[in-house]
Amino acid sequence: MHADKPLAARSGGTPPQGAPHDAAPEGTAPPRKGRKRPRRGLFARFVSAVLWLGVIGVVVGGVGAVALWQHFSRDLPDHARLADYEPPVMSRVYAGDSRLLAELASERRVFVPIVAIPKLVQDGFISAEDQNFWTHPGIDVLAIARAAVTNLQQIGQGRRPVGASTITQQVAKNMLLGNEVSIERKAREAILALRIEQVLPKERILELYLNEIFLGQSAYGVAAASMAYFGKALDELTVAEVAFLAALPKAPNNYNPFRFPEAAKGRRDWVIERMAEDGAITATAAASARAEPITVRPARFAERVPAEYFAEEVRRQLIDRFGQEVTTQGGLTVRTSLDPVMQEAADRALRDGLIAYDRRRGGWRGPVARVEMPPERLRTAWTEALAAQARPAGALAGWRPAVVLELGDQEARVGLLERGARPGVPPQPRILALPMSEMAWARRALPENRLGPVPRRPADVLSPGDIVLVELLEAEPAVAAARGRPARAALPERLALRQMPEAEGALVALDPNTGRVLALAGGWNFERSWFNRVTQASRQPGSSFKPFVYLAALERGMSPVQKILDAPFVVDQGPGLGRWRPTNYTAGEFGGPTPMRVGMEKSKNLMTIRLAEMVGLGAVADVSARTGVIPNLQRNYSMALGAGETTVLRMAAGYAAFVNGGRQVAPTLIDTVQDRQGRVIYRADGRECAGCVADAPGGAPPEAPDNRPRATDPGSAFQMVSMLQGVIQRGTGGRAAIDRPAAGKTGTTNDFLDAWFVGFTPDLVTAVWIGFDEPRPLGDNETGGLVAAPVFSAFMREALRGRPALPFRTPPGLRMVRVNAETGEPAGPGERNVLMEAFKPGTEPGSAGAATGVLGGGAQAEAEGATTSRRPAAALDAGLGGLY
């Protein structure tokens, strides 16, 4: 079989000499054992190593990526909730005429659904912030690469790293993560962006972004920014205005058009170019937009009803009812009772009254500041000194600081800075005359409410370098008799010296039939003090409380002509406590037997205390609680004279029960509140009206039943109205008279600390208080009739202008009898000083139930001229309470 092969080959011996060691005989396969592969080249081994390293790197990188993903994904916010997310939206408060009153917000935002946002606005923000928004999965890899290269080039330059956030990433950051600058936050942001894109459509993501983004000027979202910068709705914006808004997300403060107009325009023009590149606008539209200046007109945010005290009280009530978060972020729509015309009249009347008192009693308290420099330098450098002077808090809008430059015999020359015609234009200096006639009131203030002599020349009031408040008065026709000029002469443009009063005041007006507050002035100026003296200040009402004592007597069958003894009254306070001897306003004057009506009209203290003794202090406290004036009145006689404490709003509500027929009144400032979906979640009027919701209109309008509790009976209420009319017609409230039927009562507390007038017409109740926040005397004889009644009159005349003069409605069942206004006796034919008095059946003169004689002391008291009560009277050291 193998005879043709050598023996050595067959037996495994040594091969023939000269043959290769691994060679095999021709035609046969090489042996398996000891065979070697060809040696690979160096390049092949390098490639192999790289491939192996790549595989290892991929594996390790994948493991690391998974680990990092799990690390950064841990505890991420739930992105799915963005599907039902409702961004914080500011609440809006509207006056009774639907004008904007206030915006309550931690962030000023108006939410607009994506379908209502114009495509131009959408395209502008996409071009500026995320050109690939519609195509990327949540992150833009190319943008990230560009940002990385840019950041590498800026290493060591101290610049902030450039980001590459998509709109989706910005939504994740703004709504779920926060603004921390770190690699970890960016990684979490990217992960969230990818997840958001999986659960939300692009339109919803863009909607959230455009409503959440901060754009400066306290505006969040494009709708709020459009109003803040241009006073326009979104569909009214031009291309240039859209581009400016789209330029703001990067750095709103750096592109503020007021501070950095050039930077703002440069960034805006860049956005315009991007919009043109993306095809959002044409080249022609882009060129036109670039040529348009940035003109900021935030007009509509400024168009609010100026009623800061009212708005702040509404805010407090909303927070008490709904909480802070819902009030400022819930998008509430609040309708209030405010009447802007009445509010303006209230502010003006109160301020005029405070100025009148201040000029009469406060005197001139000197300049608000001084410029200390030589006169020659003052004439040239006054503008810089005045520009550095801050405007005093509380100065009215038309008042401005001015510096006194020169003094003449009958006028001073003062310099002031006129405001620029538009934002960014510096104020212009002007020098005007301040005539002596406009500072003749400025008598020097002296201690104890005393005043110095009347000034004769400007030097008696001012000095060069004084910074004072002035008001620019326009040229107007002169009054010939007052000025000694021809009737057609005109006063030139001039200045008037002004001063903020130290005294404060409050005024509130409400509808007596509903309790809706129509006007509320809580002080001189909200800028000076947020303290609302209508609702937050508790003060003694003084004699304005007396009607509630008289009401208790009327409810017990006494008539307005019932005679009460006006004579000294002494209260024995007990062993060692001495005696309390109240007096009338004019001490030592006593009227003897006097009709109740006259006692009310003349505000007789002694008659009021006798009435309180006769009906009982418990009855007085009961009336006070039913009307809501003082819910827990102390049982002592000084309380009958108004020594308790109440608020201006409570007093107005208490008097409303007189004019509305005896119903209790709960004052309200808020009519309705709607949530962001328009659902009514609060309504002040809680009456049920079955016929108010009908399928088809027709017939007479339905009437809702008046189910409010009664404060008193209609007859007693009308009798009180009639008596309070006499206060204005013949008594202490003469300065409150207006051109229509009105009623009311003055009030002055012990030592002239508080001055009141509370009054009403058939359709409006108004309460006025004037005093100092830290109680101190207003001055001798500064009574409610002198200080507060003129404010009431001025307000009512303006508030009711153009309305019909309505009479007070007499309830059924009363008997009207002609009586003498002074004696209360039935009037004879042709008798003067006669009025129609209201009597309840059986109490009119001559009837069997009519009271006769004098109440409050009997024959012995009349003979001795005094009445002594041995009832305990604790806390009488609180003072007399009511004076006039």
XYZ file of N, CA and C in Angstrom, residues 2-218:
651
model
N 1.895 1.274 0.795
C 2.790 2.434 0.861
C 4.162 2.115 0.306
N 4.310 1.180 -0.624
C 5.630 0.762 -1.126
C 6.350 1.836 -1.876
N 5.596 2.783 -2.421
C 6.223 3.843 -3.208
C 6.755 4.966 -2.346
N 6.602 4.972 -0.969
C 7.068 6.076 -0.095
C 8.270 5.607 0.689
N 9.199 6.535 1.026
C 10.395 6.141 1.790
C 10.013 5.655 3.168
N 10.908 4.866 3.748
C 10.652 4.306 5.057
C 10.608 5.373 6.119
N 11.530 6.339 5.994
C 11.549 7.409 7.034
C 10.261 8.164 7.075
N 9.698 8.432 5.900
C 8.435 9.181 5.876
C 7.330 8.381 6.511
N 7.378 7.129 6.278
C 6.292 6.315 6.826
C 6.426 6.148 8.323
N 7.736 6.042 8.777
C 7.945 5.763 10.196
C 8.106 7.020 11.033
N 8.017 8.187 10.429
C 8.163 9.435 11.189
C 9.581 9.806 11.438
N 10.517 9.337 10.691
C 11.927 9.666 10.894
C 12.283 11.007 10.339
N 13.636 11.226 10.212
C 14.132 12.528 9.761
C 13.929 12.661 8.267
N 13.456 13.812 7.832
C 13.214 13.982 6.397
C 14.528 14.097 5.663
N 14.434 13.943 4.357
C 15.671 14.074 3.565
C 16.300 15.441 3.714
N 17.616 15.421 3.607
C 18.376 16.672 3.801
C 18.041 17.667 2.710
N 17.825 18.910 3.127
C 17.520 20.004 2.194
C 16.051 20.235 1.993
N 15.179 19.357 2.488
C 13.727 19.579 2.349
C 13.234 20.448 3.490
N 12.199 21.245 3.233
C 11.622 22.080 4.334
C 11.086 21.188 5.434
N 11.207 21.723 6.681
C 10.825 20.908 7.836
C 9.342 20.582 7.841
N 8.569 21.525 7.349
C 7.126 21.317 7.369
C 6.577 20.953 6.003
N 7.479 20.628 5.103
C 6.986 20.317 3.761
C 6.365 18.935 3.751
N 5.453 18.742 2.912
C 4.773 17.456 2.748
C 5.026 16.967 1.351
N 5.026 15.701 1.172
C 5.228 15.183 -0.184
C 4.193 15.739 -1.112
N 4.597 15.872 -2.294
C 3.732 16.461 -3.322
C 2.502 15.580 -3.466
N 1.386 16.288 -3.539
C 0.101 15.593 -3.715
C -0.516 15.143 -2.430
N 0.132 15.414 -1.280
C -0.444 15.046 0.016
C -0.646 16.287 0.858
N -1.522 16.208 1.877
C -1.783 17.341 2.816
C -0.682 17.429 3.836
N -0.401 18.644 4.300
C 0.631 18.800 5.333
C 0.209 18.150 6.626
N 1.151 17.745 7.392
C 0.798 17.111 8.679
C 0.103 18.118 9.592
N -0.858 17.648 10.501
C -1.616 18.547 11.387
C -0.760 19.031 12.548
N -0.033 18.160 13.125
C 0.742 18.562 14.288
C 1.936 19.373 13.884
N 2.153 20.486 14.624
C 3.330 21.326 14.396
C 3.153 22.325 13.286
N 1.908 22.490 12.708
C 1.723 23.442 11.600
C 1.519 24.846 12.162
N 2.147 25.934 11.662
C 2.060 27.327 12.145
C 1.342 28.187 11.131
N 0.451 29.221 11.717
C -0.264 30.165 10.863
C 0.670 31.292 10.436
N 0.338 31.917 9.339
C 1.174 33.054 8.909
C 1.115 34.183 9.937
N 2.188 34.901 10.204
C 2.263 36.016 11.171
C 1.558 37.241 10.595
N 0.534 37.875 11.462
C -0.203 39.066 11.012
C 0.678 40.295 11.116
N 0.298 41.328 10.312
C 1.030 42.580 10.350
C 0.663 43.443 11.561
N 1.469 44.495 11.817
C 1.256 45.410 12.950
C -0.064 46.168 12.844
N -0.427 46.595 11.646
C -1.663 47.371 11.445
C -2.876 46.512 11.777
N -2.807 45.233 11.356
C -3.943 44.358 11.630
C -4.142 44.181 13.125
N -3.010 44.033 13.839
C -3.149 43.887 15.292
C -3.692 45.165 15.939
N -3.329 46.351 15.422
C -3.819 47.634 15.960
C -5.334 47.768 15.763
N -5.748 47.406 14.554
C -7.193 47.491 14.266
C -7.963 46.556 15.171
N -7.406 45.378 15.347
C -8.086 44.423 16.217
C -8.218 44.944 17.648
N -7.133 45.566 18.120
C -7.180 46.101 19.495
C -8.200 47.220 19.625
N -8.220 48.073 18.594
C -9.188 49.175 18.643
C -10.607 48.639 18.672
N -10.843 47.612 17.839
C -12.188 47.046 17.806
C -12.563 46.455 19.160
N -11.588 45.739 19.744
C -11.878 45.181 21.067
C -12.119 46.274 22.121
N -11.306 47.327 22.060
C -11.522 48.427 22.994
C -12.881 49.082 22.761
N -13.245 49.196 21.455
C -14.552 49.790 21.157
C -15.688 48.984 21.733
N -15.545 47.646 21.547
C -16.600 46.789 22.095
C -16.686 46.941 23.607
N -15.491 46.933 24.215
C -15.474 47.081 25.678
C -16.036 48.447 26.088
N -15.660 49.500 25.301
C -16.159 50.835 25.618
C -17.663 50.934 25.475
N -18.170 50.307 24.436
C -19.627 50.325 24.237
C -20.330 49.650 25.398
N -19.773 48.509 25.778
C -20.391 47.786 26.880
C -20.339 48.599 28.169
N -19.100 49.109 28.462
C -18.954 49.899 29.691
C -19.782 51.185 29.613
N -19.732 51.849 28.426
C -20.509 53.071 28.274
C -21.998 52.822 28.412
N -22.447 51.687 27.817
C -23.878 51.381 27.950
C -24.262 51.162 29.390
N -23.404 50.395 30.080
C -23.681 50.168 31.501
C -23.668 51.489 32.272
N -22.660 52.344 31.946
C -22.582 53.639 32.619
C -23.763 54.529 32.283
N -24.160 54.504 30.990
C -25.295 55.333 30.582
C -26.560 54.909 31.305
N -26.736 53.590 31.392
C -27.913 53.094 32.112
C -27.861 53.513 33.575
N -26.657 53.428 34.140
C -26.510 53.822 35.543
C -26.787 55.312 35.719
N -26.193 56.108 34.805
C -26.444 57.554 34.894
C -27.909 57.879 34.666
N -28.514 57.230 33.691
C -29.939 57.470 33.419
C -30.774 57.158 34.664
N -30.448 56.007 35.290
C -31.191 55.660 36.496
C -30.921 56.656 37.628
N -29.664 57.118 37.690
C -29.323 58.085 38.743
C -30.072 59.402 38.558
N -30.001 59.948 37.335
C -30.634 61.245 37.101
C -32.155 61.133 36.996
N -32.642 59.937 36.694
C -34.090 59.760 36.598
C -34.735 59.572 37.964
N -33.896 59.282 38.960
C -34.444 59.005 40.274
C -35.131 60.248 40.851
N -36.350 60.095 41.332
C -37.122 61.151 42.001
C -37.444 62.321 41.065
N -37.495 62.070 39.765
C -37.914 63.136 38.863
C -39.394 63.449 39.070
N -39.813 64.705 38.875
C -41.240 65.035 38.996
C -42.062 64.252 37.990
N -43.329 64.092 38.313
C -44.243 63.371 37.435
C -44.582 64.248 36.240
N -43.996 63.941 35.096
C -44.222 64.755 33.911
C -45.621 64.570 33.343
N -46.274 63.465 33.665
C -47.596 63.201 33.101
C -48.633 64.212 33.590
N -48.388 64.817 34.757
C -49.375 65.765 35.276
C -49.448 67.037 34.460
N -48.470 67.256 33.579
C -48.535 68.434 32.724
C -49.711 68.372 31.756
N -50.223 67.163 31.519
C -51.371 67.042 30.617
C -52.583 67.779 31.177
N -52.714 67.798 32.509
C -53.839 68.487 33.155
C -53.387 69.727 33.915
N -52.200 70.176 33.636
C -51.636 71.299 34.395
C -52.357 72.604 34.075
N -52.653 73.351 35.110
C -53.224 74.689 34.963
C -52.261 75.675 35.601
N -51.630 76.499 34.831
C -50.598 77.385 35.387
C -51.201 78.415 36.323
N -50.391 78.922 37.268
C -50.882 79.997 38.140
C -51.309 81.195 37.305
N -52.521 81.662 37.532
C -53.080 82.779 36.776
C -53.534 83.834 37.768
N -53.223 85.090 37.464
C -53.606 86.158 38.376
C -55.120 86.315 38.420
N -55.614 86.710 39.576
C -57.025 87.019 39.741
C -57.252 88.482 39.415
N -58.406 88.767 38.857
C -58.738 90.133 38.477
C -59.973 90.593 39.231
N -59.883 91.813 39.736
C -60.964 92.410 40.508
C -61.534 93.575 39.701
N -62.850 93.585 39.543
C -63.505 94.594 38.719
C -64.456 95.441 39.562
N -64.550 96.713 39.191
C -65.493 97.620 39.829
C -66.907 97.321 39.337
N -67.880 98.045 39.887
C -69.257 97.795 39.523
C -69.570 98.086 38.070
N -68.769 98.928 37.407
C -68.987 99.223 35.993
C -68.105 98.381 35.087
N -67.522 97.307 35.618
C -66.689 96.345 34.881
C -65.321 96.894 34.513
N -64.926 98.028 35.034
C -63.562 98.503 34.835
C -62.633 97.786 35.810
N -61.376 97.597 35.371
C -60.405 96.870 36.191
C -60.068 97.666 37.442
N -60.148 96.998 38.568
C -59.837 97.617 39.849
C -58.477 97.174 40.371
N -58.166 95.886 40.266
C -56.894 95.381 40.792
C -56.596 94.032 40.166
N -55.324 93.675 40.176
C -54.861 92.355 39.773
C -54.111 91.758 40.947
N -54.518 90.583 41.359
C -53.925 89.924 42.512
C -53.123 88.736 42.008
N -51.819 88.796 42.174
C -50.993 87.745 41.592
C -49.631 87.706 42.240
N -49.115 86.485 42.410
C -47.701 86.330 42.704
C -46.916 86.411 41.411
N -47.572 86.048 40.294
C -47.015 86.194 38.961
C -48.113 86.753 38.067
N -47.825 87.878 37.393
C -48.830 88.460 36.511
C -48.915 87.622 35.246
N -50.024 86.898 35.106
C -50.173 86.001 33.973
C -51.634 85.974 33.552
N -51.840 85.970 32.238
C -53.156 85.743 31.653
C -53.030 84.511 30.767
N -53.721 83.433 31.117
C -53.582 82.184 30.358
C -54.394 82.282 29.071
N -53.743 81.934 27.951
C -54.391 81.945 26.642
C -54.178 80.575 26.012
N -55.236 79.860 25.619
C -55.048 78.549 24.971
C -54.336 78.702 23.645
N -53.701 77.637 23.214
C -52.868 77.694 22.018
C -53.677 78.081 20.782
N -54.945 77.689 20.740
C -55.758 78.016 19.568
C -56.035 79.514 19.476
N -55.880 80.229 20.580
C -56.120 81.665 20.582
C -54.833 82.480 20.445
N -53.686 81.811 20.426
C -52.407 82.509 20.248
C -52.115 82.586 18.751
N -51.992 83.771 18.191
C -51.774 83.891 16.739
C -50.542 83.113 16.284
N -50.615 82.586 15.060
C -49.496 81.812 14.515
C -48.233 82.653 14.425
N -48.374 83.957 14.162
C -47.200 84.824 14.088
C -46.456 84.822 15.419
N -47.186 84.856 16.524
C -46.552 84.832 17.843
C -45.871 83.485 18.070
N -46.544 82.401 17.718
C -45.937 81.081 17.868
C -44.639 80.989 17.057
N -44.704 81.415 15.783
C -43.526 81.321 14.918
C -42.382 82.188 15.426
N -42.701 83.355 15.968
C -41.658 84.243 16.466
C -40.864 83.609 17.587
N -41.534 82.981 18.542
C -40.828 82.359 19.668
C -40.098 81.094 19.227
N -40.662 80.347 18.290
C -39.970 79.152 17.804
C -38.701 79.548 17.058
N -38.766 80.603 16.219
C -37.570 81.044 15.504
C -36.498 81.522 16.464
N -36.880 82.183 17.519
C -35.906 82.740 18.453
C -35.335 81.693 19.403
N -36.146 80.721 19.793
C -35.741 79.830 20.871
C -35.474 78.394 20.441
N -36.137 77.911 19.364
C -36.039 76.482 19.069
C -36.498 76.245 17.632
N -35.613 76.467 16.683
C -35.997 76.375 15.277
C -36.452 74.985 14.869
N -35.972 73.948 15.534
C -36.324 72.578 15.187
C -37.416 72.016 16.101
N -38.193 72.895 16.712
C -39.171 72.462 17.714
C -40.107 71.394 17.177
N -40.607 71.583 15.961
C -41.627 70.672 15.451
C -41.063 69.296 15.075
N -39.727 69.138 14.995
C -39.157 67.879 14.526
C -38.335 67.133 15.562
N -37.743 67.801 16.531
C -36.865 67.088 17.461
C -37.693 66.302 18.487
N -37.078 65.318 19.143
C -37.812 64.476 20.109
C -37.837 65.046 21.518
N -37.403 66.261 21.703
C -37.331 66.850 23.042
C -36.002 67.503 23.299
N -34.940 66.995 22.692
C -33.625 67.619 22.747
C -33.124 67.770 21.322
N -32.280 68.773 21.094
C -31.742 69.054 19.763
C -30.246 68.756 19.785
N -29.858 67.605 19.212
C -28.465 67.161 19.277
C -27.541 68.150 18.570
N -27.950 68.640 17.406
C -27.097 69.585 16.673
C -26.902 70.865 17.477
N -27.950 71.349 18.107
C -27.818 72.557 18.924
C -26.906 72.323 20.117
N -26.974 71.122 20.691
C -26.085 70.794 21.812
C -24.637 70.798 21.357
N -24.386 70.237 20.160
C -23.014 70.210 19.646
C -22.498 71.624 19.403
N -23.327 72.467 18.809
C -22.896 73.853 18.586
C -22.608 74.554 19.901
N -23.446 74.340 20.889
C -23.225 74.976 22.192
C -21.952 74.465 22.837
N -21.642 73.177 22.680
C -20.428 72.614 23.265
C -19.193 73.250 22.646
N -19.194 73.391 21.307
C -18.053 74.029 20.650
C -17.888 75.465 21.133
N -18.995 76.184 21.228
C -18.928 77.572 21.683
C -18.400 77.663 23.107
N -18.838 76.795 23.972
C -18.377 76.824 25.362
C -16.898 76.483 25.470
N -16.413 75.556 24.618
C -14.985 75.249 24.620
C -14.166 76.460 24.190
N -14.668 77.199 23.212
C -13.959 78.389 22.747
C -13.946 79.498 23.798
N -14.916 79.495 24.711
C -15.017 80.559 25.700
C -14.385 80.192 27.038
N -13.701 79.052 27.090
C -13.061 78.654 28.346
C -12.029 79.713 28.747
N -12.092 80.113 29.990
C -11.148 81.098 30.500
C -11.556 82.534 30.276
N -12.668 82.773 29.588
C -13.112 84.149 29.323
C -14.102 84.653 30.374
N -14.501 83.792 31.294
C -15.395 84.209 32.366
C -16.838 84.390 31.940
N -17.217 83.878 30.784
C -18.575 84.032 30.299
C -19.457 82.890 30.796
N -20.739 83.181 30.873
C -21.705 82.156 31.266
C -21.811 81.135 30.139
N -21.837 79.836 30.462
C -21.934 78.820 29.413
C -23.195 79.006 28.572
N -23.066 78.748 27.275
C -24.178 78.846 26.353
C -24.996 77.569 26.445
N -26.310 77.703 26.522
C -27.168 76.539 26.588
C -27.693 76.165 25.220
N -28.337 75.022 25.169
C -28.950 74.574 23.913
C -30.321 73.997 24.224
N -30.998 74.613 25.194
C -32.277 74.084 25.641
C -33.341 74.274 24.581
N -34.098 73.237 24.347
C -35.264 73.345 23.482
C -36.423 73.938 24.274
N -37.487 74.262 23.577
C -38.683 74.749 24.262
C -39.194 73.691 25.237
N -39.128 72.436 24.852
C -39.569 71.361 25.753
C -38.710 71.320 27.005
N -37.401 71.495 26.852
C -36.528 71.519 28.026
C -36.834 72.719 28.916
N -37.145 73.849 28.319
C -37.482 75.024 29.119
C -38.776 74.808 29.890
N -39.736 74.104 29.290
C -40.961 73.766 30.012
C -40.626 72.882 31.203
N -39.767 71.887 30.987
C -39.366 71.004 32.083
C -38.680 71.789 33.188
N -37.791 72.700 32.801
C -37.068 73.491 33.796
C -38.002 74.424 34.567
N -38.809 75.179 33.838
C -39.639 76.200 34.472
C -40.738 75.614 35.345
N -41.274 74.480 34.935
C -42.451 73.975 35.610
C -42.181 72.802 36.539
N -41.036 72.138 36.363
C -40.800 70.941 37.157
C -39.498 70.934 37.933
N -38.492 71.681 37.486
C -37.168 71.537 38.081
C -36.679 72.773 38.814
N -36.730 73.933 38.200
C -36.139 75.118 38.790
C -34.979 75.628 37.963
N -34.293 76.648 38.480
C -33.269 77.352 37.695
C -31.839 77.066 38.144
N -31.609 75.997 38.862
C -30.248 75.683 39.298
C -29.340 75.469 38.082
N -28.147 76.071 38.119
C -27.176 75.910 37.035
C -26.219 74.793 37.409
N -26.408 73.602 36.816
C -25.539 72.461 37.099
C -25.714 71.427 36.000
N -24.697 70.562 35.864
C -24.769 69.487 34.881
C -25.889 68.519 35.249
N -26.052 68.252 36.524
C -27.091 67.319 36.953
C -28.472 67.837 36.549
N -28.722 69.149 36.759
C -30.027 69.690 36.386
C -30.247 69.606 34.891
N -29.193 69.877 34.083
C -29.325 69.788 32.634
C -29.638 68.353 32.204
N -29.012 67.376 32.854
C -29.279 65.983 32.507
C -30.722 65.609 32.853
N -31.155 66.001 34.038
C -32.538 65.728 34.445
C -33.521 66.433 33.513
N -33.157 67.641 33.104
C -33.988 68.412 32.183
C -34.133 67.686 30.846
N -33.045 67.136 30.327
C -33.086 66.424 29.049
C -33.943 65.168 29.147
N -33.788 64.441 30.246
C -34.583 63.229 30.422
C -36.068 63.575 30.480
N -36.378 64.599 31.242
C -37.773 65.012 31.346
C -38.322 65.461 29.999
N -37.499 66.172 29.231
C -37.945 66.645 27.924
C -38.306 65.480 27.023
N -37.496 64.441 27.031
C -37.794 63.264 26.213
C -39.099 62.611 26.662
N -39.299 62.556 27.969
C -40.519 61.942 28.481
C -41.742 62.798 28.164
N -41.593 64.116 28.303
C -42.715 65.005 28.021
C -43.168 64.865 26.570
N -42.200 64.765 25.667
C -42.537 64.647 24.255
C -43.309 63.358 23.967
N -43.168 62.362 24.822
C -43.858 61.090 24.605
C -45.313 61.132 25.059
N -45.641 62.060 25.985
C -47.002 62.070 26.542
C -47.808 63.290 26.137
N -47.140 64.337 25.650
C -47.859 65.559 25.291
C -47.649 65.875 23.822
N -48.683 66.363 23.163
C -48.492 66.827 21.783
C -47.687 68.117 21.766
N -47.098 68.427 20.619
C -46.274 69.631 20.497
C -47.088 70.888 20.811
N -48.342 70.906 20.407
C -49.154 72.093 20.627
C -49.333 72.374 22.113
N -49.540 71.326 22.914
C -49.696 71.507 24.352
C -48.398 71.989 24.982
N -47.269 71.452 24.524
C -45.974 71.896 25.052
C -45.767 73.376 24.752
N -46.069 73.780 23.524
C -45.905 75.186 23.162
C -46.866 76.064 23.947
N -48.067 75.587 24.192
C -49.047 76.340 24.982
C -48.533 76.589 26.395
N -48.001 75.546 27.007
C -47.454 75.701 28.365
C -46.297 76.689 28.368
N -45.440 76.579 27.374
C -44.273 77.467 27.320
C -44.692 78.923 27.169
N -45.556 79.201 26.232
C -45.935 80.589 25.948
C -46.734 81.210 27.077
N -47.318 80.405 27.931
C -48.064 80.946 29.067
C -47.255 80.979 30.354
N -46.117 80.299 30.381
C -45.311 80.237 31.599
C -44.093 81.148 31.579
N -43.552 81.447 30.412
C -42.264 82.108 30.313
C -42.300 83.497 30.922
N -41.243 83.849 31.661
C -41.133 85.185 32.248
C -40.537 86.133 31.221
N -41.188 87.278 31.025
C -40.770 88.215 29.990
C -40.526 89.622 30.524
N -40.241 89.751 31.814
C -39.946 91.059 32.384
C -41.197 91.853 32.703
N -40.992 93.003 33.340
C -42.097 93.889 33.718
C -43.158 93.157 34.540
N -42.728 92.180 35.349
C -43.623 91.377 36.188
C -44.633 90.589 35.375
